[in-house]
Amino acid sequence: TVRHGFPYQPSALAFDPVQKILAIGTQTGALRLFGRPGVECYCQHDSGAAVIQLQFLINEGALVSALADDTLHLWNLRQKRPAILHSLKFNRERITFCHLPFQSKWLYVGTERGNIHIVNVESFTLSGYVIMWNKAIELSSKSHPGPIVHISDNPMDEGKLLIGFESGTVVLWDLKSKKADYRYTHDEAIHSVAWHHEGKQFICSHSDGTLTIWNVKSPTKPFQTITPHGKQLKDGKKPEPCKPILKVEYKTTRAGEPFIILSGGLSYDTVGRRPCLTVMHGKSTAVLEMDYSIVDFLTLCETPYPNDFQEPYAVVVLLEKDLVLIDLAQNGYPIFENPYPLTIHESPVTCCEYFADCPVDLIPALYSVGARQKRQGYSKKEWPISGGNWGLITQSYPEIIITGHADGSIKFWDASAITLQVLYKLKTAKVFEKSRNKDDRPNTDIVDEDPYAIQIISWCPESRMLCIAGVSAHVIIYRFSKQEVTTEVIPMLEVRLLYEINDVESPDGEQVPPLPTPGTGSNPQSIVPQSHPSTSSSSSDGLRDNVPCLKVKNSPLKQSPGYQIELVIQLVWVSGEPPQQITSLAVNSAYGLVVFGNCNGIAMVDYLQKTVLLNLGTIELYGSNDPYRREPQSPRKTRQPSGAGLCDISEGTVVPEDRCKSPTSGSGSPNNSDDDQKMNNFIEKVKIKSRKFSKMVTNDIAKMSRKLSLPTELKPDLDVKDNSFSRSRSSSVTSIDKDSREAISALHFCETFTRKADTSPSPCLWVGTTLGTVLVIVLNLPPGGEQRLLQPVIVSPSGTILRLKGAILRMAFLDTTGSLVPPAHEPWREHNVPEDKDEKDKSKKRRPVSVSPSSSQEISENQYAVICSEKQAKVISLPSQNCIYKQNITETSFVLRGDIVSLSNSICLACFCANGHIMTFSLPSLRPLLDVYYLPLTNMRIARTFCFTNNGQALYLVSPTEIQRLTYSQETCENLQEMLGELFTPVETPEAPNRGFFKGLFGGGAQSLDREELFGESASGKASRSLAQHIPGPGGIEGVKGAASGVVGELARARLALDERGQKLGELEEKTAAMLYSADSFSKHAHEMMLKYKDKKWYQF
């Protein structure tokens, strides 16, 4: 549908001063058009060749693009989706520079060989008029002048063309007489040329950092030479050479001195200095530093006429990774506040989530707190790029995109109605101490850089609770508040999450503190006491132990309105081994719980009481019901999952899948005595086990995972998904999976039936693993109000185990009508406002959205669990646990992302596979609805960021700087044309400047030129057919595709058909006329020859 963000690898820039539309071309052949805020458009050249130059047909609603594959394209901007009308492919020459004079239909095209060809932009055909390089330069010159780097006509005389060659030669060419009037020669190479509006002077920028100003009628030497950044030597010698000035612009004002604006030209001794734009105005010189390299810049002027005072008011600077507009009218040259969503990549995006149909009060709430974060010092003027018109808003539901970044920041974006606007930015790293030097950060070995990078985001739009997992194995829980608070002590927990190895005996009987018994509570600051034995082993063995990767600040933290820290949880090092990265995360505001897992195990935390409820290795979750063979594969008794078991289960050769099994069928409700006994045994077993571990032998995957770095290009971290990719491709025992572990890959809080014999749903947690197992954990929650803060949450196993093929990706629940049963949530309320006790108790009671067990839910009403894995999907009836529907999604590939979403008043499963297919299935029947090839998985960026949301929407990060949104909804596709903005609006062209009485009398005004007379076929003949090939574009048909159906659409189609018929008839007429002309010419030549030889004898021939 639409693309947001900064154009990746920009290469060209153009501006229409009448329509006020900005165009940016990229090295990948993309074209981005920007009008007023909210009016944006993305187009793509099919060849993918780099855009080297863009030229607007000013106020005509058209644009010419020149590509690195020597092709010119004419774009029609008068339709909502611009399309190519004509293309012209040069066969024998390389295009280096193009120039289209204002209100002209003849485009000058300069080439690498130094020639200039002329193209009619209406028909996109070549004129027979050619300016050859050897005619332009001095006849005595022995060397080639180099490629064309500049073409422009004299502002006061359209018949004079200024041609700049790379070597340093500039030629003023008379178009009528077809010869050079003047030649200007300089020793240094030329990068750009610009005219003074009176046409009597021009300025050149050179490779030695100098500017030369030339009088048109004095070609022998420059009128003035300036080195803007050169050190002036006392002896009168030449200043030291500087870096090349890549571009210069010369703009005049009525009221004062002209502006000379240039990029580059800095002194060579300014090592490490940032790229600069220099603005010279009279005697003042301002050097404006930029954050990135300057690709191009344009000066925005009040008039489109080159022969009038330009009156510059702003400069558009296209940087490598940013777009900056500088206000020339204000002192200090402040920049304009950029209203476009071009800062997605401010720090590299590491993950994103997409939420459609959010609560209506959410966007205003986020906007109000985000508005306070805005920087000061911007220009007070309106954004000058103001062209186009907004489309009709046909979608009424709010949409929010959340992006997580490498620097630990999180951005909330308003994505409603195909627009994008930043709402609020949260910096998660500010809770941690910044490491000043390498010695000061011994614990961040888990990553080379970006230790705060966001990996997973779990957000509840209704309660506004936010939970993030970072790359340094840290989890932060945030609550939304409109009040500013100062937190004296940041609540913090440290969790020692281990991979259980049953056969390793502890030589000295030392024990790690066991899982806290429910009801006993835990140290709010850390579940690991300071006197833990591992602290001493850390010093004696030299192994780092029991320390987190990051250090939380111990000073008071001022928290602005917005998201404020509720709790920080960190996994700690174990016997010299850094904690494994978190692979799954879920938060539930109604229960006050957060749960997360990695390849070692799972931990559950009560963030209201700040206690750890569950801390188990993945194997321990099974208890005695472990269905997998887990054999030690080395004499060290390091018990890890065997490769054979992994591969067999992954490929589905061992597990019978027709009916999902539960090894234990619990009886009664989760509160009966049998279940209490089972829970006590479960906890006792964990207590008895010794947890003294030696340093484990890690495999390559683990090493790479720990050394994960997230630079701009988002290096692929070999995480759980990569391991599962290996499993799906290999069934060899000696494969990489021999050493891999069973990780937690999916977590889902819900109220459902946990056992076969349950008569009513109860709160529980469903856990999915990378081996395709789903386990159910029962949650026994205390009553709401004060009791919730005093009584413990009791966690117990249900014994239910379900199995699928491939790693579990997503779980959801449907009721008997097929409607989605959302997780329970607490409605948002302001926590920082003191309330009456009664009100406080009332508001603290859990008010879940899903139906509570004590309400009208009948015993006969069951639910359906929908489980999606990398390979298949299943719908399981609850409480019977019978598999009623099953769908093998893919055999040869694997699912990267699966989401259960609403679409057209129904629920479906949407999947994106690694082979590039987007598939949707109906629920609960899992009947295939859609299977379309969309794009191949070319990099891990797509895999990490692709996500679906409600109403048939999806997105992914298409480049390091851009988000691509797409839709698979028919309704959205039909409305899209209306929602898109208009790029072209009818605007009257400003009046041309008056010549004045004396200029008219003495001929001092601008001289016009009849280019048709010069370049037309009758005057210059036809161009060589082999020089360039004309390719008609699909632009006309595209306009009809966007037309509304019905009478208007039919009329448009009929009109187009008539136009095409007329065009064909016109072409036929032209061909007939050409043939008649050719026949007439042949007849004339034959007659002349007959007259010449009529009276000669045969021997005179």
PDB file of C-alpha atoms in Angstrom, residues 804-1033:
ATOM      1  CA  LEU A 804       2.888 -29.952  16.964  1.00  0.00           C
ATOM      2  CA  LYS A 805       5.526 -30.168  14.252  1.00  0.00           C
ATOM      3  CA  GLY A 806       7.994 -27.250  14.306  1.00  0.00           C
ATOM      4  CA  ALA A 807       8.582 -24.483  16.860  1.00  0.00           C
ATOM      5  CA  ILE A 808       5.429 -22.929  18.336  1.00  0.00           C
ATOM      6  CA  LEU A 809       4.915 -19.355  17.095  1.00  0.00           C
ATOM      7  CA  ARG A 810       1.470 -18.202  18.198  1.00  0.00           C
ATOM      8  CA  MET A 811      -1.487 -19.258  20.371  1.00  0.00           C
ATOM      9  CA  ALA A 812      -4.999 -17.840  20.674  1.00  0.00           C
ATOM     10  CA  PHE A 813      -8.459 -18.878  21.844  1.00  0.00           C
ATOM     11  CA  LEU A 814     -11.918 -18.765  20.270  1.00  0.00           C
ATOM     12  CA  ASP A 815     -15.333 -19.125  21.855  1.00  0.00           C
ATOM     13  CA  THR A 816     -18.122 -21.324  20.485  1.00  0.00           C
ATOM     14  CA  THR A 817     -19.220 -18.585  18.051  1.00  0.00           C
ATOM     15  CA  GLY A 818     -15.729 -18.395  16.563  1.00  0.00           C
ATOM     16  CA  SER A 819     -14.973 -15.019  18.145  1.00  0.00           C
ATOM     17  CA  LEU A 820     -11.546 -14.297  19.549  1.00  0.00           C
ATOM     18  CA  VAL A 821     -11.257 -14.522  23.337  1.00  0.00           C
ATOM     19  CA  PRO A 822      -8.809 -11.742  24.217  1.00  0.00           C
ATOM     20  CA  PRO A 823      -6.525 -12.051  27.249  1.00  0.00           C
ATOM     21  CA  ALA A 824      -7.938 -10.478  30.382  1.00  0.00           C
ATOM     22  CA  HIS A 825      -6.784  -6.937  31.014  1.00  0.00           C
ATOM     23  CA  GLU A 826      -7.184  -4.185  33.565  1.00  0.00           C
ATOM     24  CA  PRO A 827      -8.601  -0.917  32.165  1.00  0.00           C
ATOM     25  CA  TRP A 828      -6.084   1.916  32.274  1.00  0.00           C
ATOM     26  CA  ARG A 829      -6.233   4.292  35.185  1.00  0.00           C
ATOM     27  CA  GLU A 830      -3.903   6.966  36.521  1.00  0.00           C
ATOM     28  CA  HIS A 831      -1.780   5.379  39.267  1.00  0.00           C
ATOM     29  CA  ASN A 832      -0.053   8.548  40.449  1.00  0.00           C
ATOM     30  CA  VAL A 833      -3.186  10.326  41.669  1.00  0.00           C
ATOM     31  CA  PRO A 834      -4.158   9.670  45.311  1.00  0.00           C
ATOM     32  CA  GLU A 835      -7.675   8.237  45.667  1.00  0.00           C
ATOM     33  CA  ASP A 836     -10.125   7.366  48.402  1.00  0.00           C
ATOM     34  CA  LYS A 837      -9.651   3.882  49.799  1.00  0.00           C
ATOM     35  CA  ASP A 838     -12.989   2.598  48.513  1.00  0.00           C
ATOM     36  CA  GLU A 839     -12.322   3.931  45.052  1.00  0.00           C
ATOM     37  CA  LYS A 840      -8.827   2.490  45.132  1.00  0.00           C
ATOM     38  CA  ASP A 841     -10.095  -0.974  46.061  1.00  0.00           C
ATOM     39  CA  LYS A 842     -12.763  -0.755  43.421  1.00  0.00           C
ATOM     40  CA  SER A 843     -10.364   0.292  40.703  1.00  0.00           C
ATOM     41  CA  LYS A 844      -7.785  -2.324  41.629  1.00  0.00           C
ATOM     42  CA  LYS A 845     -10.127  -5.237  41.144  1.00  0.00           C
ATOM     43  CA  ARG A 846      -9.381  -7.196  38.046  1.00  0.00           C
ATOM     44  CA  ARG A 847     -11.892  -6.471  35.307  1.00  0.00           C
ATOM     45  CA  PRO A 848     -11.024  -8.847  32.519  1.00  0.00           C
ATOM     46  CA  VAL A 849     -12.532  -8.500  29.087  1.00  0.00           C
ATOM     47  CA  SER A 850     -12.956 -12.228  28.676  1.00  0.00           C
ATOM     48  CA  VAL A 851     -15.872 -13.862  30.479  1.00  0.00           C
ATOM     49  CA  SER A 852     -14.995 -14.834  34.024  1.00  0.00           C
ATOM     50  CA  PRO A 853     -15.666 -18.387  35.295  1.00  0.00           C
ATOM     51  CA  SER A 854     -18.343 -17.246  37.728  1.00  0.00           C
ATOM     52  CA  SER A 855     -20.421 -15.471  35.097  1.00  0.00           C
ATOM     53  CA  SER A 856     -22.876 -16.747  32.539  1.00  0.00           C
ATOM     54  CA  GLN A 857     -20.525 -19.258  30.896  1.00  0.00           C
ATOM     55  CA  GLU A 858     -22.260 -22.608  30.760  1.00  0.00           C
ATOM     56  CA  ILE A 859     -20.526 -25.919  31.382  1.00  0.00           C
ATOM     57  CA  SER A 860     -21.496 -27.075  27.906  1.00  0.00           C
ATOM     58  CA  GLU A 861     -19.814 -24.087  26.254  1.00  0.00           C
ATOM     59  CA  ASN A 862     -16.320 -25.029  25.273  1.00  0.00           C
ATOM     60  CA  GLN A 863     -13.445 -23.099  23.691  1.00  0.00           C
ATOM     61  CA  TYR A 864     -11.047 -23.659  20.833  1.00  0.00           C
ATOM     62  CA  ALA A 865      -7.284 -23.272  21.150  1.00  0.00           C
ATOM     63  CA  VAL A 866      -5.587 -22.167  17.930  1.00  0.00           C
ATOM     64  CA  ILE A 867      -1.907 -23.078  17.830  1.00  0.00           C
ATOM     65  CA  CYS A 868       0.415 -22.150  14.962  1.00  0.00           C
ATOM     66  CA  SER A 869       3.914 -23.555  14.591  1.00  0.00           C
ATOM     67  CA  GLU A 870       6.613 -23.213  11.953  1.00  0.00           C
ATOM     68  CA  LYS A 871       5.123 -26.113  10.003  1.00  0.00           C
ATOM     69  CA  GLN A 872       1.463 -26.535  10.847  1.00  0.00           C
ATOM     70  CA  ALA A 873      -1.601 -25.166  12.602  1.00  0.00           C
ATOM     71  CA  LYS A 874      -4.110 -26.959  14.818  1.00  0.00           C
ATOM     72  CA  VAL A 875      -7.455 -26.119  16.333  1.00  0.00           C
ATOM     73  CA  ILE A 876      -8.027 -27.999  19.576  1.00  0.00           C
ATOM     74  CA  SER A 877     -11.369 -28.288  21.335  1.00  0.00           C
ATOM     75  CA  LEU A 878     -11.271 -27.511  25.038  1.00  0.00           C
ATOM     76  CA  PRO A 879     -11.653 -28.981  27.596  1.00  0.00           C
ATOM     77  CA  SER A 880     -11.661 -32.302  25.692  1.00  0.00           C
ATOM     78  CA  GLN A 881      -8.276 -31.504  24.086  1.00  0.00           C
ATOM     79  CA  ASN A 882      -9.326 -33.178  20.834  1.00  0.00           C
ATOM     80  CA  CYS A 883      -7.676 -31.904  17.674  1.00  0.00           C
ATOM     81  CA  ILE A 884     -10.661 -31.020  15.458  1.00  0.00           C
ATOM     82  CA  TYR A 885      -8.845 -29.238  12.612  1.00  0.00           C
ATOM     83  CA  LYS A 886      -5.294 -29.495  11.388  1.00  0.00           C
ATOM     84  CA  GLN A 887      -3.481 -27.819   8.497  1.00  0.00           C
ATOM     85  CA  ASN A 888       0.054 -28.480   7.294  1.00  0.00           C
ATOM     86  CA  ILE A 889       1.011 -24.942   6.280  1.00  0.00           C
ATOM     87  CA  THR A 890       4.243 -25.766   4.476  1.00  0.00           C
ATOM     88  CA  GLU A 891       6.377 -28.832   3.852  1.00  0.00           C
ATOM     89  CA  THR A 892       9.373 -27.328   2.052  1.00  0.00           C
ATOM     90  CA  SER A 893       9.675 -24.012   3.905  1.00  0.00           C
ATOM     91  CA  PHE A 894       8.769 -22.720   7.371  1.00  0.00           C
ATOM     92  CA  VAL A 895       6.549 -20.027   8.845  1.00  0.00           C
ATOM     93  CA  LEU A 896       8.367 -16.914  10.017  1.00  0.00           C
ATOM     94  CA  ARG A 897       5.393 -15.092  11.469  1.00  0.00           C
ATOM     95  CA  GLY A 898       1.893 -16.237  12.299  1.00  0.00           C
ATOM     96  CA  ASP A 899      -0.830 -14.050  13.775  1.00  0.00           C
ATOM     97  CA  ILE A 900      -4.474 -14.628  14.618  1.00  0.00           C
ATOM     98  CA  VAL A 901      -6.234 -11.500  13.336  1.00  0.00           C
ATOM     99  CA  SER A 902      -9.727 -10.193  12.627  1.00  0.00           C
ATOM    100  CA  LEU A 903     -10.699  -9.570   9.018  1.00  0.00           C
ATOM    101  CA  SER A 904     -14.135  -8.533   7.717  1.00  0.00           C
ATOM    102  CA  ASN A 905     -15.968  -9.477  10.942  1.00  0.00           C
ATOM    103  CA  SER A 906     -14.319 -12.883  11.118  1.00  0.00           C
ATOM    104  CA  ILE A 907     -11.153 -14.350  12.581  1.00  0.00           C
ATOM    105  CA  CYS A 908      -8.361 -15.871  10.499  1.00  0.00           C
ATOM    106  CA  LEU A 909      -4.800 -17.115  10.822  1.00  0.00           C
ATOM    107  CA  ALA A 910      -2.309 -15.118   8.746  1.00  0.00           C
ATOM    108  CA  CYS A 911       1.146 -16.566   8.014  1.00  0.00           C
ATOM    109  CA  PHE A 912       4.265 -15.300   6.284  1.00  0.00           C
ATOM    110  CA  CYS A 913       6.593 -18.075   5.110  1.00  0.00           C
ATOM    111  CA  ALA A 914      10.313 -18.003   4.412  1.00  0.00           C
ATOM    112  CA  ASN A 915       9.618 -18.819   0.768  1.00  0.00           C
ATOM    113  CA  GLY A 916       7.899 -15.438   0.414  1.00  0.00           C
ATOM    114  CA  HIS A 917       4.288 -16.631   0.524  1.00  0.00           C
ATOM    115  CA  ILE A 918       1.551 -14.892   2.517  1.00  0.00           C
ATOM    116  CA  MET A 919      -1.169 -17.347   3.500  1.00  0.00           C
ATOM    117  CA  THR A 920      -4.427 -16.959   5.381  1.00  0.00           C
ATOM    118  CA  PHE A 921      -6.676 -19.655   6.850  1.00  0.00           C
ATOM    119  CA  SER A 922     -10.221 -19.453   8.155  1.00  0.00           C
ATOM    120  CA  LEU A 923     -10.861 -20.198  11.817  1.00  0.00           C
ATOM    121  CA  PRO A 924     -11.745 -22.538  13.335  1.00  0.00           C
ATOM    122  CA  SER A 925     -11.880 -24.684  10.154  1.00  0.00           C
ATOM    123  CA  LEU A 926      -8.329 -23.796   8.944  1.00  0.00           C
ATOM    124  CA  ARG A 927      -9.604 -23.705   5.361  1.00  0.00           C
ATOM    125  CA  PRO A 928      -7.075 -21.948   3.036  1.00  0.00           C
ATOM    126  CA  LEU A 929      -8.340 -18.505   2.026  1.00  0.00           C
ATOM    127  CA  LEU A 930      -5.283 -16.949   0.415  1.00  0.00           C
ATOM    128  CA  ASP A 931      -1.893 -18.125  -0.781  1.00  0.00           C
ATOM    129  CA  VAL A 932       0.043 -15.501  -2.701  1.00  0.00           C
ATOM    130  CA  TYR A 933       3.744 -15.101  -3.416  1.00  0.00           C
ATOM    131  CA  TYR A 934       4.727 -11.678  -2.078  1.00  0.00           C
ATOM    132  CA  LEU A 935       8.474 -11.399  -1.591  1.00  0.00           C
ATOM    133  CA  PRO A 936      11.408 -13.708  -0.907  1.00  0.00           C
ATOM    134  CA  LEU A 937      13.194 -13.705   2.424  1.00  0.00           C
ATOM    135  CA  THR A 938      16.308 -11.853   1.270  1.00  0.00           C
ATOM    136  CA  ASN A 939      17.596 -10.878   4.717  1.00  0.00           C
ATOM    137  CA  MET A 940      16.959 -11.305   8.423  1.00  0.00           C
ATOM    138  CA  ARG A 941      15.543  -7.783   8.624  1.00  0.00           C
ATOM    139  CA  ILE A 942      12.323  -8.915   6.979  1.00  0.00           C
ATOM    140  CA  ALA A 943      12.132 -12.016   9.183  1.00  0.00           C
ATOM    141  CA  ARG A 944      12.583 -10.027  12.394  1.00  0.00           C
ATOM    142  CA  THR A 945      10.125  -7.246  11.588  1.00  0.00           C
ATOM    143  CA  PHE A 946       7.270  -8.780   9.556  1.00  0.00           C
ATOM    144  CA  CYS A 947       3.983  -8.659  11.485  1.00  0.00           C
ATOM    145  CA  PHE A 948       0.254  -8.876  10.795  1.00  0.00           C
ATOM    146  CA  THR A 949      -2.525  -6.984  12.507  1.00  0.00           C
ATOM    147  CA  ASN A 950      -6.311  -6.719  12.353  1.00  0.00           C
ATOM    148  CA  ASN A 951      -8.313  -5.630   9.301  1.00  0.00           C
ATOM    149  CA  GLY A 952      -5.991  -7.258   6.804  1.00  0.00           C
ATOM    150  CA  GLN A 953      -2.913  -5.110   7.437  1.00  0.00           C
ATOM    151  CA  ALA A 954       0.761  -6.061   7.706  1.00  0.00           C
ATOM    152  CA  LEU A 955       4.162  -4.396   7.649  1.00  0.00           C
ATOM    153  CA  TYR A 956       7.875  -5.097   7.581  1.00  0.00           C
ATOM    154  CA  LEU A 957      11.142  -3.177   7.434  1.00  0.00           C
ATOM    155  CA  VAL A 958      11.926  -3.135   3.703  1.00  0.00           C
ATOM    156  CA  SER A 959      15.278  -1.351   4.172  1.00  0.00           C
ATOM    157  CA  PRO A 960      17.227  -0.090   7.205  1.00  0.00           C
ATOM    158  CA  THR A 961      15.338   3.220   6.940  1.00  0.00           C
ATOM    159  CA  GLU A 962      11.878   2.348   5.545  1.00  0.00           C
ATOM    160  CA  ILE A 963       8.712   0.553   6.639  1.00  0.00           C
ATOM    161  CA  GLN A 964       6.570  -1.049   3.964  1.00  0.00           C
ATOM    162  CA  ARG A 965       2.872  -1.509   4.712  1.00  0.00           C
ATOM    163  CA  LEU A 966       0.710  -3.944   2.801  1.00  0.00           C
ATOM    164  CA  THR A 967      -2.869  -5.160   2.859  1.00  0.00           C
ATOM    165  CA  TYR A 968      -4.543  -8.447   2.006  1.00  0.00           C
ATOM    166  CA  SER A 969      -8.038  -7.042   2.550  1.00  0.00           C
ATOM    167  CA  GLN A 970     -10.294  -6.505  -0.460  1.00  0.00           C
ATOM    168  CA  GLU A 971     -12.086  -3.642   1.275  1.00  0.00           C
ATOM    169  CA  THR A 972      -8.846  -1.768   1.977  1.00  0.00           C
ATOM    170  CA  CYS A 973      -7.656  -2.330  -1.595  1.00  0.00           C
ATOM    171  CA  GLU A 974     -10.884  -0.846  -2.945  1.00  0.00           C
ATOM    172  CA  ASN A 975     -10.640   2.191  -0.646  1.00  0.00           C
ATOM    173  CA  LEU A 976      -6.923   2.722  -1.158  1.00  0.00           C
ATOM    174  CA  GLN A 977      -7.275   4.841  -4.288  1.00  0.00           C
ATOM    175  CA  GLU A 978      -9.480   7.322  -2.415  1.00  0.00           C
ATOM    176  CA  MET A 979      -7.162   7.380   0.603  1.00  0.00           C
ATOM    177  CA  LEU A 980      -4.066   8.258  -1.423  1.00  0.00           C
ATOM    178  CA  GLY A 981      -3.218  11.954  -1.668  1.00  0.00           C
ATOM    179  CA  GLU A 982      -3.173  14.035  -4.856  1.00  0.00           C
ATOM    180  CA  LEU A 983       0.309  15.113  -5.938  1.00  0.00           C
ATOM    181  CA  PHE A 984      -0.853  17.537  -8.636  1.00  0.00           C
ATOM    182  CA  THR A 985      -3.222  20.438  -8.002  1.00  0.00           C
ATOM    183  CA  PRO A 986      -4.109  23.041 -10.644  1.00  0.00           C
ATOM    184  CA  VAL A 987      -2.049  26.152  -9.853  1.00  0.00           C
ATOM    185  CA  GLU A 988      -1.574  29.210 -12.056  1.00  0.00           C
ATOM    186  CA  THR A 989       1.996  29.785 -13.180  1.00  0.00           C
ATOM    187  CA  PRO A 990       3.323  33.094 -11.772  1.00  0.00           C
ATOM    188  CA  GLU A 991       3.601  35.970 -14.192  1.00  0.00           C
ATOM    189  CA  ALA A 992       6.910  36.469 -15.960  1.00  0.00           C
ATOM    190  CA  PRO A 993       8.984  39.453 -14.770  1.00  0.00           C
ATOM    191  CA  ASN A 994       8.419  42.754 -16.569  1.00  0.00           C
ATOM    192  CA  ARG A 995      11.206  43.659 -18.977  1.00  0.00           C
ATOM    193  CA  GLY A 996      10.931  47.350 -18.164  1.00  0.00           C
ATOM    194  CA  PHE A 997      10.704  50.287 -20.612  1.00  0.00           C
ATOM    195  CA  PHE A 998      14.416  50.858 -21.240  1.00  0.00           C
ATOM    196  CA  LYS A 999      15.267  47.166 -21.480  1.00  0.00           C
ATOM    197  CA  GLY A1000      12.496  46.739 -24.018  1.00  0.00           C
ATOM    198  CA  LEU A1001      13.686  49.787 -25.928  1.00  0.00           C
ATOM    199  CA  PHE A1002      17.349  48.865 -26.036  1.00  0.00           C
ATOM    200  CA  GLY A1003      16.915  45.087 -26.135  1.00  0.00           C
ATOM    201  CA  GLY A1004      18.373  44.460 -22.706  1.00  0.00           C
ATOM    202  CA  GLY A1005      15.671  42.009 -21.623  1.00  0.00           C
ATOM    203  CA  ALA A1006      15.472  38.245 -21.966  1.00  0.00           C
ATOM    204  CA  GLN A1007      15.713  36.908 -25.497  1.00  0.00           C
ATOM    205  CA  SER A1008      13.255  34.145 -26.360  1.00  0.00           C
ATOM    206  CA  LEU A1009      13.999  31.268 -28.682  1.00  0.00           C
ATOM    207  CA  ASP A1010      11.793  29.220 -30.971  1.00  0.00           C
ATOM    208  CA  ARG A1011      13.204  25.827 -30.045  1.00  0.00           C
ATOM    209  CA  GLU A1012      10.700  24.028 -32.249  1.00  0.00           C
ATOM    210  CA  GLU A1013      12.180  25.791 -35.240  1.00  0.00           C
ATOM    211  CA  LEU A1014      15.691  24.742 -34.208  1.00  0.00           C
ATOM    212  CA  PHE A1015      15.161  21.224 -32.890  1.00  0.00           C
ATOM    213  CA  GLY A1016      12.081  20.083 -34.811  1.00  0.00           C
ATOM    214  CA  GLU A1017      12.320  17.375 -37.435  1.00  0.00           C
ATOM    215  CA  SER A1018      11.804  19.806 -40.307  1.00  0.00           C
ATOM    216  CA  ALA A1019      14.881  21.837 -39.305  1.00  0.00           C
ATOM    217  CA  SER A1020      17.271  19.297 -37.802  1.00  0.00           C
ATOM    218  CA  GLY A1021      16.112  16.056 -39.377  1.00  0.00           C
ATOM    219  CA  LYS A1022      15.763  12.727 -37.648  1.00  0.00           C
ATOM    220  CA  ALA A1023      18.142  11.312 -35.066  1.00  0.00           C
ATOM    221  CA  SER A1024      19.899   8.014 -35.656  1.00  0.00           C
ATOM    222  CA  ARG A1025      17.628   5.115 -34.692  1.00  0.00           C
ATOM    223  CA  SER A1026      20.512   3.175 -33.200  1.00  0.00           C
ATOM    224  CA  LEU A1027      21.332   5.981 -30.765  1.00  0.00           C
ATOM    225  CA  ALA A1028      18.286   5.511 -28.513  1.00  0.00           C
ATOM    226  CA  GLN A1029      15.242   3.277 -28.308  1.00  0.00           C
ATOM    227  CA  HIS A1030      11.783   4.614 -27.408  1.00  0.00           C
ATOM    228  CA  ILE A1031       9.777   2.435 -24.978  1.00  0.00           C
ATOM    229  CA  PRO A1032       6.099   3.341 -24.401  1.00  0.00           C
ATOM    230  CA  GLY A1033       5.128   3.214 -20.707  1.00  0.00           C
TER     231      GLY A1033
END
